[in-house]
Amino acid sequence: MILCCGEAVIDLLPKADGTTRAVSGGAAVNTAIALSRLGQSAALFAGLSNDTHGRHIQTTLKAEGVDFNRSPVMDAPCPQAIVDLVDGSPQFTFCDQDSAGRALSFLHMPEIEAAQALVLGGLSLIHRPAAGVFEALMQMAGDSRLILLDVNIRPALIEDQEEDYRKRLDRMMLMADVLKFSDEDLAWLRPDPPEQLLQGRASVVIHTHGADGVTLYSRHGAQHFPAAPVPVKDTVGAGDIFNAGFLASLNTQGCMTPALMAKSEAAVLNRAAAYGIRSATFSVTRHGADGPTKEELL
C-alpha cells in the first residue's frame, strides 16, 4: 500500500459560463486517486472536513477505491483552492485558515505498518500542528519504507512561517528517497544544482520543467525526458499524477524499497520516469486533476 499524506482540498475550477465547478483536489488526494486508477493500493492520511465540500471529497475517494480510514473527519471547514487558468496553467488562491487540513495533531498519527511507501508534500508542510505531524510521520517511517517528497511550494501561504518552513523542509529532505522539485520550487528554495541533493539519503532527484519535460538525477547521472506535445486543457494536478505514475512503475518493476531503488539499474528509473510523464501528459488533455487508468495507458 502507498500512503499519500497531505492536504485534501476542494478545487473550484472555472467554467466557460463564468461559474465554477467543485472537484476533489489537493496533492495527497490527487496522487492517491491517480495511484488507484493505475492499479495500485492507495490510502490517504489527511484532515478531512465534514462540511459539504469535505463530504464530496469522501464520496470521491470511496468511488475511486482509496482507503481513507486513517484520515480523521473534523468540524472544521474544508480547504478551498480557487483556480484561475492562465494559458492552461493554474494560478491558485487558497482559503485555508482554520481548516480541517491544518487541524491535524499528533493525536491523529496513523498506523503505517501496512504502508510500503509514503508520499508527502504540498501546502500541508507549512503550518503547525499539521506540518509537525507529517515530519514526525517521516521519522516514524524509518529507512525501510520508500519516501517521496514533492515540496510543491506555495509562497502565498507561507506568510510569517518562512524560517520555520525552510528549516522543516531541510530536515524532511534528508529523510526522503525521492525528491521532486519544479522550476518554481528550486527558484524559491535552493538555487544550487538539484543533483547536489543526492549527497543525502535521496537516490533520485526529479526536476520538472512543465511542458519541457523532466530531468532525473541518480547515481547514473542526469537523464532528460521530454514531454510529448498534446492539446492541453489545463495542468491542474499534473505533478501529482506524475508522482503516481512514477511510483506505480517502480512497484510494477519490483523496486519499491529504498535499498532496491538505490542500487537499481538506470533502465528501471528511466521506465518509471517515462511512465510518470505518460500519466501526467494524459491528464493535461482533460480538465482538472483527471489521471488515466492503467488500461488507458496500454
PDB file of C-alpha atoms in Angstrom:
ATOM      1  CA  MET A   1       0.000   0.000   0.000  1.00  0.00           C
ATOM      2  CA  ILE A   2       1.157   3.517  -0.808  1.00  0.00           C
ATOM      3  CA  LEU A   3       0.121   6.083   1.806  1.00  0.00           C
ATOM      4  CA  CYS A   4      -0.434   9.602   0.436  1.00  0.00           C
ATOM      5  CA  CYS A   5      -0.048  12.202   3.169  1.00  0.00           C
ATOM      6  CA  GLY A   6      -1.012  15.857   2.953  1.00  0.00           C
ATOM      7  CA  GLU A   7      -3.943  18.032   2.076  1.00  0.00           C
ATOM      8  CA  ALA A   8      -7.485  17.326   0.922  1.00  0.00           C
ATOM      9  CA  VAL A   9      -8.733  20.421  -0.880  1.00  0.00           C
ATOM     10  CA  ILE A  10     -11.800  21.309  -2.903  1.00  0.00           C
ATOM     11  CA  ASP A  11     -10.714  22.857  -6.201  1.00  0.00           C
ATOM     12  CA  LEU A  12     -13.064  25.455  -7.662  1.00  0.00           C
ATOM     13  CA  LEU A  13     -12.399  25.203 -11.384  1.00  0.00           C
ATOM     14  CA  PRO A  14     -13.594  27.874 -13.816  1.00  0.00           C
ATOM     15  CA  LYS A  15     -16.341  27.029 -16.307  1.00  0.00           C
ATOM     16  CA  ALA A  16     -16.960  28.654 -19.669  1.00  0.00           C
ATOM     17  CA  ASP A  17     -20.052  30.446 -18.362  1.00  0.00           C
ATOM     18  CA  GLY A  18     -18.066  32.218 -15.624  1.00  0.00           C
ATOM     19  CA  THR A  19     -19.196  29.964 -12.779  1.00  0.00           C
ATOM     20  CA  THR A  20     -17.064  27.389 -11.007  1.00  0.00           C
ATOM     21  CA  ARG A  21     -17.131  23.620 -10.681  1.00  0.00           C
ATOM     22  CA  ALA A  22     -16.157  21.992  -7.380  1.00  0.00           C
ATOM     23  CA  VAL A  23     -13.877  18.958  -7.702  1.00  0.00           C
ATOM     24  CA  SER A  24     -11.814  16.988  -5.217  1.00  0.00           C
ATOM     25  CA  GLY A  25      -8.181  18.091  -5.098  1.00  0.00           C
ATOM     26  CA  GLY A  26      -5.065  18.604  -3.040  1.00  0.00           C
ATOM     27  CA  ALA A  27      -1.742  16.887  -3.709  1.00  0.00           C
ATOM     28  CA  ALA A  28      -2.391  13.875  -1.479  1.00  0.00           C
ATOM     29  CA  VAL A  29      -5.907  13.282  -2.822  1.00  0.00           C
ATOM     30  CA  ASN A  30      -4.807  13.687  -6.453  1.00  0.00           C
ATOM     31  CA  THR A  31      -1.911  11.274  -6.004  1.00  0.00           C
ATOM     32  CA  ALA A  32      -3.974   8.665  -4.176  1.00  0.00           C
ATOM     33  CA  ILE A  33      -6.711   8.673  -6.817  1.00  0.00           C
ATOM     34  CA  ALA A  34      -4.179   8.511  -9.638  1.00  0.00           C
ATOM     35  CA  LEU A  35      -2.417   5.563  -7.972  1.00  0.00           C
ATOM     36  CA  SER A  36      -5.691   3.696  -7.538  1.00  0.00           C
ATOM     37  CA  ARG A  37      -6.563   4.221 -11.202  1.00  0.00           C
ATOM     38  CA  LEU A  38      -3.169   2.780 -12.136  1.00  0.00           C
ATOM     39  CA  GLY A  39      -3.953  -0.417 -10.246  1.00  0.00           C
ATOM     40  CA  GLN A  40      -2.103   0.377  -7.019  1.00  0.00           C
ATOM     41  CA  SER A  41      -3.339   0.012  -3.452  1.00  0.00           C
ATOM     42  CA  ALA A  42      -3.599   3.608  -2.248  1.00  0.00           C
ATOM     43  CA  ALA A  43      -4.511   5.146   1.092  1.00  0.00           C
ATOM     44  CA  LEU A  44      -4.857   8.723   2.333  1.00  0.00           C
ATOM     45  CA  PHE A  45      -3.798  10.454   5.521  1.00  0.00           C
ATOM     46  CA  ALA A  46      -5.230  13.976   5.626  1.00  0.00           C
ATOM     47  CA  GLY A  47      -7.504  16.106   7.728  1.00  0.00           C
ATOM     48  CA  LEU A  48     -10.996  15.780   6.247  1.00  0.00           C
ATOM     49  CA  SER A  49     -13.887  18.147   6.846  1.00  0.00           C
ATOM     50  CA  ASN A  50     -17.469  17.073   7.489  1.00  0.00           C
ATOM     51  CA  ASP A  51     -18.861  20.088   5.612  1.00  0.00           C
ATOM     52  CA  THR A  52     -20.394  19.818   2.134  1.00  0.00           C
ATOM     53  CA  HIS A  53     -17.060  20.020   0.345  1.00  0.00           C
ATOM     54  CA  GLY A  54     -15.452  17.552   2.738  1.00  0.00           C
ATOM     55  CA  ARG A  55     -18.233  15.032   2.184  1.00  0.00           C
ATOM     56  CA  HIS A  56     -17.815  15.487  -1.576  1.00  0.00           C
ATOM     57  CA  ILE A  57     -14.135  14.535  -1.246  1.00  0.00           C
ATOM     58  CA  GLN A  58     -15.001  11.482   0.857  1.00  0.00           C
ATOM     59  CA  THR A  59     -17.552  10.337  -1.730  1.00  0.00           C
ATOM     60  CA  THR A  60     -14.967  10.745  -4.491  1.00  0.00           C
ATOM     61  CA  LEU A  61     -12.308   8.801  -2.578  1.00  0.00           C
ATOM     62  CA  LYS A  62     -14.714   5.946  -1.916  1.00  0.00           C
ATOM     63  CA  ALA A  63     -15.748   5.789  -5.571  1.00  0.00           C
ATOM     64  CA  GLU A  64     -12.096   5.732  -6.657  1.00  0.00           C
ATOM     65  CA  GLY A  65     -11.169   2.901  -4.292  1.00  0.00           C
ATOM     66  CA  VAL A  66      -8.907   4.937  -1.999  1.00  0.00           C
ATOM     67  CA  ASP A  67      -8.717   3.868   1.659  1.00  0.00           C
ATOM     68  CA  PHE A  68      -9.188   6.963   3.838  1.00  0.00           C
ATOM     69  CA  ASN A  69      -9.834   5.246   7.167  1.00  0.00           C
ATOM     70  CA  ARG A  70      -6.658   6.827   8.589  1.00  0.00           C
ATOM     71  CA  SER A  71      -7.976  10.333   7.879  1.00  0.00           C
ATOM     72  CA  PRO A  72      -9.850  11.989  10.752  1.00  0.00           C
ATOM     73  CA  VAL A  73     -13.070  13.845   9.922  1.00  0.00           C
ATOM     74  CA  MET A  74     -13.325  17.142  11.782  1.00  0.00           C
ATOM     75  CA  ASP A  75     -15.717  20.003  12.474  1.00  0.00           C
ATOM     76  CA  ALA A  76     -13.617  22.499  10.546  1.00  0.00           C
ATOM     77  CA  PRO A  77     -14.009  23.880   7.018  1.00  0.00           C
ATOM     78  CA  CYS A  78     -12.567  22.118   4.011  1.00  0.00           C
ATOM     79  CA  PRO A  79      -9.643  23.996   2.442  1.00  0.00           C
ATOM     80  CA  GLN A  80     -10.534  25.592  -0.876  1.00  0.00           C
ATOM     81  CA  ALA A  81      -8.415  26.443  -3.903  1.00  0.00           C
ATOM     82  CA  ILE A  82      -9.888  28.925  -6.363  1.00  0.00           C
ATOM     83  CA  VAL A  83      -8.268  28.100  -9.703  1.00  0.00           C
ATOM     84  CA  ASP A  84      -7.627  30.725 -12.355  1.00  0.00           C
ATOM     85  CA  LEU A  85      -6.289  29.299 -15.621  1.00  0.00           C
ATOM     86  CA  VAL A  86      -3.691  31.405 -17.458  1.00  0.00           C
ATOM     87  CA  ASP A  87      -2.930  29.768 -20.826  1.00  0.00           C
ATOM     88  CA  GLY A  88      -3.892  26.444 -19.248  1.00  0.00           C
ATOM     89  CA  SER A  89      -1.555  26.905 -16.293  1.00  0.00           C
ATOM     90  CA  PRO A  90      -3.346  27.052 -12.917  1.00  0.00           C
ATOM     91  CA  GLN A  91      -2.960  30.005 -10.580  1.00  0.00           C
ATOM     92  CA  PHE A  92      -4.289  29.139  -7.122  1.00  0.00           C
ATOM     93  CA  THR A  93      -5.881  31.317  -4.471  1.00  0.00           C
ATOM     94  CA  PHE A  94      -6.122  29.284  -1.280  1.00  0.00           C
ATOM     95  CA  CYS A  95      -8.628  29.599   1.552  1.00  0.00           C
ATOM     96  CA  ASP A  96      -7.016  27.518   4.291  1.00  0.00           C
ATOM     97  CA  GLN A  97      -7.312  29.448   7.552  1.00  0.00           C
ATOM     98  CA  ASP A  98      -8.543  27.303  10.483  1.00  0.00           C
ATOM     99  CA  SER A  99      -9.235  24.452   8.081  1.00  0.00           C
ATOM    100  CA  ALA A 100      -9.530  20.726   8.710  1.00  0.00           C
ATOM    101  CA  GLY A 101      -6.208  20.283   6.947  1.00  0.00           C
ATOM    102  CA  ARG A 102      -4.363  22.493   9.413  1.00  0.00           C
ATOM    103  CA  ALA A 103      -6.115  20.911  12.418  1.00  0.00           C
ATOM    104  CA  LEU A 104      -4.279  17.584  12.296  1.00  0.00           C
ATOM    105  CA  SER A 105      -2.418  16.908  15.542  1.00  0.00           C
ATOM    106  CA  PHE A 106      -0.249  14.159  16.996  1.00  0.00           C
ATOM    107  CA  LEU A 107      -3.450  12.593  18.344  1.00  0.00           C
ATOM    108  CA  HIS A 108      -4.258  11.701  14.722  1.00  0.00           C
ATOM    109  CA  MET A 109      -0.976   9.947  13.937  1.00  0.00           C
ATOM    110  CA  PRO A 110      -1.904   6.990  11.695  1.00  0.00           C
ATOM    111  CA  GLU A 111      -0.867   3.365  11.803  1.00  0.00           C
ATOM    112  CA  ILE A 112       1.573   2.778   8.920  1.00  0.00           C
ATOM    113  CA  GLU A 113       2.513  -0.866   9.336  1.00  0.00           C
ATOM    114  CA  ALA A 114       0.850  -1.759   6.033  1.00  0.00           C
ATOM    115  CA  ALA A 115       2.471   1.096   4.114  1.00  0.00           C
ATOM    116  CA  GLN A 116       5.232   0.148   1.704  1.00  0.00           C
ATOM    117  CA  ALA A 117       5.790   3.735   0.608  1.00  0.00           C
ATOM    118  CA  LEU A 118       4.809   7.273   1.650  1.00  0.00           C
ATOM    119  CA  VAL A 119       4.207  10.363  -0.448  1.00  0.00           C
ATOM    120  CA  LEU A 120       4.361  13.773   1.224  1.00  0.00           C
ATOM    121  CA  GLY A 121       4.487  17.421   0.254  1.00  0.00           C
ATOM    122  CA  GLY A 122       2.456  20.471  -0.624  1.00  0.00           C
ATOM    123  CA  LEU A 123       0.839  23.141   1.498  1.00  0.00           C
ATOM    124  CA  SER A 124       0.335  20.637   4.338  1.00  0.00           C
ATOM    125  CA  LEU A 125       4.001  21.153   5.308  1.00  0.00           C
ATOM    126  CA  ILE A 126       3.664  24.871   6.067  1.00  0.00           C
ATOM    127  CA  HIS A 127       1.593  25.329   9.226  1.00  0.00           C
ATOM    128  CA  ARG A 128       1.754  23.646  12.599  1.00  0.00           C
ATOM    129  CA  PRO A 129       0.438  21.493  14.133  1.00  0.00           C
ATOM    130  CA  ALA A 130      -0.235  19.513  10.936  1.00  0.00           C
ATOM    131  CA  ALA A 131       3.199  20.181   9.440  1.00  0.00           C
ATOM    132  CA  GLY A 132       4.867  18.779  12.546  1.00  0.00           C
ATOM    133  CA  VAL A 133       2.729  15.653  12.279  1.00  0.00           C
ATOM    134  CA  PHE A 134       3.924  14.969   8.734  1.00  0.00           C
ATOM    135  CA  GLU A 135       7.559  15.491   9.700  1.00  0.00           C
ATOM    136  CA  ALA A 136       7.146  13.079  12.622  1.00  0.00           C
ATOM    137  CA  LEU A 137       5.481  10.586  10.290  1.00  0.00           C
ATOM    138  CA  MET A 138       8.590  10.583   8.078  1.00  0.00           C
ATOM    139  CA  GLN A 139      10.733   9.923  11.140  1.00  0.00           C
ATOM    140  CA  MET A 140       8.429   7.098  12.208  1.00  0.00           C
ATOM    141  CA  ALA A 141       8.571   5.537   8.737  1.00  0.00           C
ATOM    142  CA  GLY A 142      12.293   4.910   9.140  1.00  0.00           C
ATOM    143  CA  ASP A 143      14.605   3.789   6.358  1.00  0.00           C
ATOM    144  CA  SER A 144      12.777   0.647   5.257  1.00  0.00           C
ATOM    145  CA  ARG A 145       9.865   2.421   3.537  1.00  0.00           C
ATOM    146  CA  LEU A 146      10.260   4.327   0.296  1.00  0.00           C
ATOM    147  CA  ILE A 147       9.533   8.033   0.802  1.00  0.00           C
ATOM    148  CA  LEU A 148       8.792  10.502  -1.984  1.00  0.00           C
ATOM    149  CA  LEU A 149       8.811  14.186  -1.016  1.00  0.00           C
ATOM    150  CA  ASP A 150       7.326  16.639  -3.516  1.00  0.00           C
ATOM    151  CA  VAL A 151       7.820  20.033  -1.882  1.00  0.00           C
ATOM    152  CA  ASN A 152       5.338  21.804  -4.218  1.00  0.00           C
ATOM    153  CA  ILE A 153       5.891  25.190  -2.545  1.00  0.00           C
ATOM    154  CA  ARG A 154       3.040  27.710  -2.329  1.00  0.00           C
ATOM    155  CA  PRO A 155       4.698  31.060  -1.459  1.00  0.00           C
ATOM    156  CA  ALA A 156       1.380  32.906  -0.992  1.00  0.00           C
ATOM    157  CA  LEU A 157       0.541  30.715   2.018  1.00  0.00           C
ATOM    158  CA  ILE A 158       3.872  30.910   3.816  1.00  0.00           C
ATOM    159  CA  GLU A 159       3.468  34.422   5.301  1.00  0.00           C
ATOM    160  CA  ASP A 160       5.416  34.689   8.567  1.00  0.00           C
ATOM    161  CA  GLN A 161       6.207  30.953   8.648  1.00  0.00           C
ATOM    162  CA  GLU A 162       9.155  31.142   6.232  1.00  0.00           C
ATOM    163  CA  GLU A 163      12.060  30.473   8.593  1.00  0.00           C
ATOM    164  CA  ASP A 164      10.285  27.596  10.340  1.00  0.00           C
ATOM    165  CA  TYR A 165       9.111  26.219   6.987  1.00  0.00           C
ATOM    166  CA  ARG A 166      12.573  26.326   5.380  1.00  0.00           C
ATOM    167  CA  LYS A 167      14.127  24.510   8.345  1.00  0.00           C
ATOM    168  CA  ARG A 168      11.389  21.869   8.257  1.00  0.00           C
ATOM    169  CA  LEU A 169      11.899  21.262   4.539  1.00  0.00           C
ATOM    170  CA  ASP A 170      15.657  20.953   5.063  1.00  0.00           C
ATOM    171  CA  ARG A 171      15.083  18.272   7.708  1.00  0.00           C
ATOM    172  CA  MET A 172      12.483  16.418   5.659  1.00  0.00           C
ATOM    173  CA  MET A 173      14.611  16.414   2.510  1.00  0.00           C
ATOM    174  CA  LEU A 174      17.265  14.482   4.433  1.00  0.00           C
ATOM    175  CA  MET A 175      14.720  11.714   5.136  1.00  0.00           C
ATOM    176  CA  ALA A 176      13.418  11.206   1.581  1.00  0.00           C
ATOM    177  CA  ASP A 177      14.480   8.665  -1.051  1.00  0.00           C
ATOM    178  CA  VAL A 178      12.935  10.573  -3.944  1.00  0.00           C
ATOM    179  CA  LEU A 179      12.932  14.383  -4.059  1.00  0.00           C
ATOM    180  CA  LYS A 180      10.838  16.248  -6.594  1.00  0.00           C
ATOM    181  CA  PHE A 181      11.046  19.933  -7.461  1.00  0.00           C
ATOM    182  CA  SER A 182       9.566  22.181 -10.116  1.00  0.00           C
ATOM    183  CA  ASP A 183      11.420  25.125 -11.651  1.00  0.00           C
ATOM    184  CA  GLU A 184       9.463  27.388  -9.281  1.00  0.00           C
ATOM    185  CA  ASP A 185      10.306  25.265  -6.233  1.00  0.00           C
ATOM    186  CA  LEU A 186      14.041  25.439  -6.924  1.00  0.00           C
ATOM    187  CA  ALA A 187      13.941  29.172  -7.582  1.00  0.00           C
ATOM    188  CA  TRP A 188      12.369  29.715  -4.129  1.00  0.00           C
ATOM    189  CA  LEU A 189      14.147  27.031  -2.179  1.00  0.00           C
ATOM    190  CA  ARG A 190      17.571  26.117  -3.458  1.00  0.00           C
ATOM    191  CA  PRO A 191      19.353  27.793  -6.347  1.00  0.00           C
ATOM    192  CA  ASP A 192      22.168  25.194  -6.271  1.00  0.00           C
ATOM    193  CA  PRO A 193      22.123  22.393  -8.879  1.00  0.00           C
ATOM    194  CA  PRO A 194      19.491  19.863  -7.735  1.00  0.00           C
ATOM    195  CA  GLU A 195      21.832  16.892  -8.184  1.00  0.00           C
ATOM    196  CA  GLN A 196      23.735  18.081  -5.099  1.00  0.00           C
ATOM    197  CA  LEU A 197      20.801  16.787  -3.059  1.00  0.00           C
ATOM    198  CA  LEU A 198      21.920  13.233  -3.880  1.00  0.00           C
ATOM    199  CA  GLN A 199      24.526  13.661  -1.144  1.00  0.00           C
ATOM    200  CA  GLY A 200      21.859  12.828   1.465  1.00  0.00           C
ATOM    201  CA  ARG A 201      19.553   9.802   1.685  1.00  0.00           C
ATOM    202  CA  ALA A 202      17.904  10.583  -1.643  1.00  0.00           C
ATOM    203  CA  SER A 203      18.923   8.310  -4.513  1.00  0.00           C
ATOM    204  CA  VAL A 204      16.692  10.074  -7.057  1.00  0.00           C
ATOM    205  CA  VAL A 205      16.054  13.764  -7.619  1.00  0.00           C
ATOM    206  CA  ILE A 206      13.355  14.746 -10.106  1.00  0.00           C
ATOM    207  CA  HIS A 207      13.299  18.229 -11.631  1.00  0.00           C
ATOM    208  CA  THR A 208      10.138  19.021 -13.595  1.00  0.00           C
ATOM    209  CA  HIS A 209      10.068  21.679 -16.317  1.00  0.00           C
ATOM    210  CA  GLY A 210       6.384  21.841 -17.228  1.00  0.00           C
ATOM    211  CA  ALA A 211       5.869  21.353 -20.965  1.00  0.00           C
ATOM    212  CA  ASP A 212       9.630  20.828 -21.381  1.00  0.00           C
ATOM    213  CA  GLY A 213       9.538  17.516 -19.547  1.00  0.00           C
ATOM    214  CA  VAL A 214      11.535  16.140 -16.641  1.00  0.00           C
ATOM    215  CA  THR A 215      15.192  15.742 -15.697  1.00  0.00           C
ATOM    216  CA  LEU A 216      16.020  12.796 -13.458  1.00  0.00           C
ATOM    217  CA  TYR A 217      19.233  12.705 -11.411  1.00  0.00           C
ATOM    218  CA  SER A 218      20.598   9.493  -9.917  1.00  0.00           C
ATOM    219  CA  ARG A 219      23.890   7.661  -9.462  1.00  0.00           C
ATOM    220  CA  HIS A 220      23.692   7.034 -13.202  1.00  0.00           C
ATOM    221  CA  GLY A 221      23.907  10.767 -13.931  1.00  0.00           C
ATOM    222  CA  ALA A 222      21.310  13.095 -15.410  1.00  0.00           C
ATOM    223  CA  GLN A 223      18.682  11.966 -17.900  1.00  0.00           C
ATOM    224  CA  HIS A 224      16.190  14.306 -19.554  1.00  0.00           C
ATOM    225  CA  PHE A 225      12.749  13.092 -20.628  1.00  0.00           C
ATOM    226  CA  PRO A 226      10.819  15.360 -22.996  1.00  0.00           C
ATOM    227  CA  ALA A 227       7.061  15.594 -22.779  1.00  0.00           C
ATOM    228  CA  ALA A 228       5.054  14.689 -25.869  1.00  0.00           C
ATOM    229  CA  PRO A 229       3.205  17.639 -27.426  1.00  0.00           C
ATOM    230  CA  VAL A 230      -0.529  17.292 -26.780  1.00  0.00           C
ATOM    231  CA  PRO A 231      -3.539  19.636 -26.794  1.00  0.00           C
ATOM    232  CA  VAL A 232      -3.606  20.958 -23.222  1.00  0.00           C
ATOM    233  CA  LYS A 233      -6.879  21.659 -21.404  1.00  0.00           C
ATOM    234  CA  ASP A 234      -5.097  22.572 -18.159  1.00  0.00           C
ATOM    235  CA  THR A 235      -2.206  21.340 -15.998  1.00  0.00           C
ATOM    236  CA  VAL A 236      -4.043  21.077 -12.662  1.00  0.00           C
ATOM    237  CA  GLY A 237      -2.576  18.191 -10.661  1.00  0.00           C
ATOM    238  CA  ALA A 238      -0.170  17.097 -13.392  1.00  0.00           C
ATOM    239  CA  GLY A 239       2.747  16.888 -10.967  1.00  0.00           C
ATOM    240  CA  ASP A 240       0.735  14.739  -8.564  1.00  0.00           C
ATOM    241  CA  ILE A 241      -0.225  12.386 -11.369  1.00  0.00           C
ATOM    242  CA  PHE A 242       3.416  12.165 -12.463  1.00  0.00           C
ATOM    243  CA  ASN A 243       4.277  11.036  -8.916  1.00  0.00           C
ATOM    244  CA  ALA A 244       1.629   8.334  -9.098  1.00  0.00           C
ATOM    245  CA  GLY A 245       2.888   7.069 -12.441  1.00  0.00           C
ATOM    246  CA  PHE A 246       6.497   7.053 -11.258  1.00  0.00           C
ATOM    247  CA  LEU A 247       5.678   5.041  -8.128  1.00  0.00           C
ATOM    248  CA  ALA A 248       3.290   2.698  -9.936  1.00  0.00           C
ATOM    249  CA  SER A 249       6.058   1.812 -12.389  1.00  0.00           C
ATOM    250  CA  LEU A 250       8.610   1.278  -9.609  1.00  0.00           C
ATOM    251  CA  ASN A 251       6.179  -1.065  -7.853  1.00  0.00           C
ATOM    252  CA  THR A 252       5.420  -2.989 -11.026  1.00  0.00           C
ATOM    253  CA  GLN A 253       9.162  -3.439 -11.566  1.00  0.00           C
ATOM    254  CA  GLY A 254       9.639  -4.755  -8.017  1.00  0.00           C
ATOM    255  CA  CYS A 255      11.731  -1.782  -6.956  1.00  0.00           C
ATOM    256  CA  MET A 256       9.696  -0.360  -4.094  1.00  0.00           C
ATOM    257  CA  THR A 257      12.182  -0.156  -1.236  1.00  0.00           C
ATOM    258  CA  PRO A 258      14.911   2.414  -0.573  1.00  0.00           C
ATOM    259  CA  ALA A 259      17.651  -0.226  -0.927  1.00  0.00           C
ATOM    260  CA  LEU A 260      16.335  -1.650  -4.184  1.00  0.00           C
ATOM    261  CA  MET A 261      15.848   1.765  -5.747  1.00  0.00           C
ATOM    262  CA  ALA A 262      19.274   2.999  -4.652  1.00  0.00           C
ATOM    263  CA  LYS A 263      21.001   0.134  -6.479  1.00  0.00           C
ATOM    264  CA  SER A 264      18.573  -0.124  -9.409  1.00  0.00           C
ATOM    265  CA  GLU A 265      19.728  -0.025 -12.994  1.00  0.00           C
ATOM    266  CA  ALA A 266      19.226   3.156 -14.982  1.00  0.00           C
ATOM    267  CA  ALA A 267      16.632   1.402 -17.156  1.00  0.00           C
ATOM    268  CA  VAL A 268      14.355   0.863 -14.130  1.00  0.00           C
ATOM    269  CA  LEU A 269      14.375   4.554 -13.188  1.00  0.00           C
ATOM    270  CA  ASN A 270      14.028   5.619 -16.805  1.00  0.00           C
ATOM    271  CA  ARG A 271      10.947   3.457 -17.258  1.00  0.00           C
ATOM    272  CA  ALA A 272       9.437   4.914 -14.082  1.00  0.00           C
ATOM    273  CA  ALA A 273      10.080   8.493 -15.205  1.00  0.00           C
ATOM    274  CA  ALA A 274       8.690   7.783 -18.671  1.00  0.00           C
ATOM    275  CA  TYR A 275       5.536   6.237 -17.183  1.00  0.00           C
ATOM    276  CA  GLY A 276       5.137   9.230 -14.907  1.00  0.00           C
ATOM    277  CA  ILE A 277       5.359  11.573 -17.889  1.00  0.00           C
ATOM    278  CA  ARG A 278       2.870   9.487 -19.890  1.00  0.00           C
ATOM    279  CA  SER A 279       0.430   9.626 -16.966  1.00  0.00           C
ATOM    280  CA  ALA A 280       0.797  13.379 -16.490  1.00  0.00           C
ATOM    281  CA  THR A 281       0.642  14.074 -20.229  1.00  0.00           C
ATOM    282  CA  PHE A 282      -2.591  12.116 -20.478  1.00  0.00           C
ATOM    283  CA  SER A 283      -4.083  14.119 -17.603  1.00  0.00           C
ATOM    284  CA  VAL A 284      -3.431  17.562 -19.134  1.00  0.00           C
ATOM    285  CA  THR A 285      -5.636  16.699 -22.090  1.00  0.00           C
ATOM    286  CA  ARG A 286      -8.601  16.702 -19.675  1.00  0.00           C
ATOM    287  CA  HIS A 287      -9.833  19.339 -17.262  1.00  0.00           C
ATOM    288  CA  GLY A 288      -8.704  19.132 -13.643  1.00  0.00           C
ATOM    289  CA  ALA A 289      -6.560  16.505 -11.952  1.00  0.00           C
ATOM    290  CA  ASP A 290      -8.059  13.690 -14.023  1.00  0.00           C
ATOM    291  CA  GLY A 291      -5.433  10.966 -14.291  1.00  0.00           C
ATOM    292  CA  PRO A 292      -5.565   7.953 -16.607  1.00  0.00           C
ATOM    293  CA  THR A 293      -6.471   4.412 -15.753  1.00  0.00           C
ATOM    294  CA  LYS A 294      -3.988   1.595 -16.263  1.00  0.00           C
ATOM    295  CA  GLU A 295      -5.961   0.469 -19.312  1.00  0.00           C
ATOM    296  CA  GLU A 296      -5.875   3.930 -20.906  1.00  0.00           C
ATOM    297  CA  LEU A 297      -2.080   3.815 -20.923  1.00  0.00           C
ATOM    298  CA  LEU A 298      -1.798   0.415 -22.619  1.00  0.00           C
TER     299      LEU A 298
END
